[in-house]
Structures are given as structure tokens and as C-alpha cells.
Amino acid sequence: MQIQVSDAASQWFRDELALQSGDAVRFFGKVYGQTAVHDGFSLGMECATVEQPIGSVVKDGITYFASQSDEWFFADYDLQVDYDPELEEPKYQFERR
């Protein structure tokens, strides 16, 4: 699994979560909601310690990752994280591998 984080999304995460170099953000599947590829599940994120990553990227000193426990959610997909200026929040796109 590959994760890409745009410059604008990275800035949003650093500003909104008060992240500093060396911190990490975990993406995970959670019950309820919907994504473009999951019905009944949505994408969550939290500040966390990197553990058993199945995909990760370091951007501006921050590690963005998904862990092995969420492999079911990301199976067959890469994750692109961008920023939506109209909604003033991140937007997520799943790309089939």
C-alpha cells in the first residue's frame, strides 16, 4: 500500500493537530459512514505511534501510515490525501492497485 500526502494536506494536519517533526498520523477504517470504495465504513485518522505499518510516507517530518490491523480496509488500494479548500478539511481518494 502506498500513501501520498499533498503539501496542502500536510499543512492542514500540522496546523489542526499541532503536529511536530517526529509525530505520526494513523489512517484506519471505522464502522459507519461511506467512502468511494466502502459502504458502511469510513476513514478515520488519529495521532499514534507507528506500529506494524502496511504503508507509510514521511512528509514534512510527519509519518502518515496505516497499520496491519487495518489491512482489510486498504486491501487492493493506495491512499491519496489532499486538501479541500471549500470544506477546509482533508479529502481522501482510493486508487486501485
Coordinates of C-alpha atoms in Angstrom, one line a residue:
M1 CA 0.0 0.0 0.0
Q2 CA 1.3 3.5 -0.9
I3 CA 0.2 6.7 0.8
Q4 CA 0.6 10.1 -0.8
V5 CA 0.0 13.3 1.1
S6 CA -0.2 16.7 -0.7
D7 CA 1.6 19.8 0.5
A8 CA -1.8 21.4 1.4
A9 CA -3.0 18.3 3.3
S10 CA 0.3 18.2 5.2
Q11 CA -0.1 21.8 6.2
W12 CA -3.6 21.2 7.4
F13 CA -2.6 18.2 9.6
R14 CA 0.3 20.1 11.1
D15 CA -1.9 23.1 11.9
E16 CA -5.0 21.4 13.1
L17 CA -3.3 18.6 15.1
A18 CA -0.4 20.8 16.3
L19 CA 2.0 18.2 14.9
Q20 CA 5.7 18.5 15.1
S21 CA 8.5 16.7 13.3
G22 CA 8.7 13.1 14.5
D23 CA 4.9 12.8 15.1
A24 CA 2.7 10.3 13.3
V25 CA -0.8 10.1 11.9
R26 CA -2.5 6.7 11.5
F27 CA -5.3 6.2 8.9
F28 CA -7.8 3.4 9.7
G29 CA -11.2 2.0 8.8
K30 CA -14.1 2.7 11.1
V31 CA -17.7 1.5 11.3
Y32 CA -20.4 3.8 9.9
G33 CA -20.1 6.2 7.0
Q34 CA -19.0 5.6 3.5
T35 CA -16.1 6.1 1.2
A36 CA -15.9 5.9 -2.6
V37 CA -15.0 2.2 -2.2
H38 CA -16.5 1.2 1.2
D39 CA -20.2 1.1 2.1
G40 CA -20.8 1.2 5.9
F41 CA -17.2 2.2 6.7
S42 CA -15.4 5.5 6.7
L43 CA -11.8 6.6 7.0
G44 CA -10.6 7.7 10.4
M45 CA -7.3 9.3 11.5
E46 CA -5.6 9.7 14.8
C47 CA -2.2 10.7 16.2
A48 CA -0.5 7.4 17.0
T49 CA 2.8 5.6 17.4
V50 CA 3.9 3.8 14.2
E51 CA 3.2 0.0 14.7
Q52 CA 3.2 -2.7 12.1
P53 CA 2.8 -0.4 9.1
I54 CA 1.5 -1.8 5.8
G55 CA 2.1 1.5 4.1
S56 CA 3.7 4.8 5.2
V57 CA 5.2 8.0 4.0
V58 CA 7.1 10.8 5.7
K59 CA 6.1 14.3 4.7
D60 CA 7.4 17.4 6.4
G61 CA 8.8 15.3 9.2
I62 CA 5.4 13.6 9.9
T63 CA 4.9 9.9 9.3
Y64 CA 1.5 9.1 7.8
F65 CA 0.7 5.3 7.9
A66 CA -1.8 2.5 8.0
S67 CA -1.2 -0.5 10.3
Q68 CA -1.6 -4.2 9.7
S69 CA -4.8 -4.3 11.8
D70 CA -6.5 -2.2 9.0
E71 CA -5.2 -4.2 6.1
W72 CA -8.8 -5.3 5.3
F73 CA -9.8 -1.7 4.8
F74 CA -6.9 -0.8 2.4
A75 CA -6.7 -4.1 0.6
D76 CA -6.1 -3.5 -3.1
Y77 CA -6.0 0.3 -2.7
D78 CA -3.4 3.1 -2.3
L79 CA -4.5 6.2 -0.5
Q80 CA -4.1 9.8 -1.7
V81 CA -4.6 12.5 0.8
D82 CA -5.3 16.0 -0.4
Y83 CA -7.0 19.2 1.0
D84 CA -10.4 20.5 0.0
P85 CA -10.3 24.3 0.4
E86 CA -14.1 24.7 0.1
L87 CA -14.7 22.3 3.1
E88 CA -11.5 23.3 4.8
E89 CA -10.6 19.6 5.5
P90 CA -8.7 16.7 4.1
K91 CA -10.1 14.7 1.2
Y92 CA -9.2 11.1 0.6
Q93 CA -9.1 9.2 -2.7
F94 CA -8.6 5.5 -3.0
E95 CA -6.7 4.3 -6.1
R96 CA -6.9 0.6 -7.0
R97 CA -3.5 -1.0 -7.3

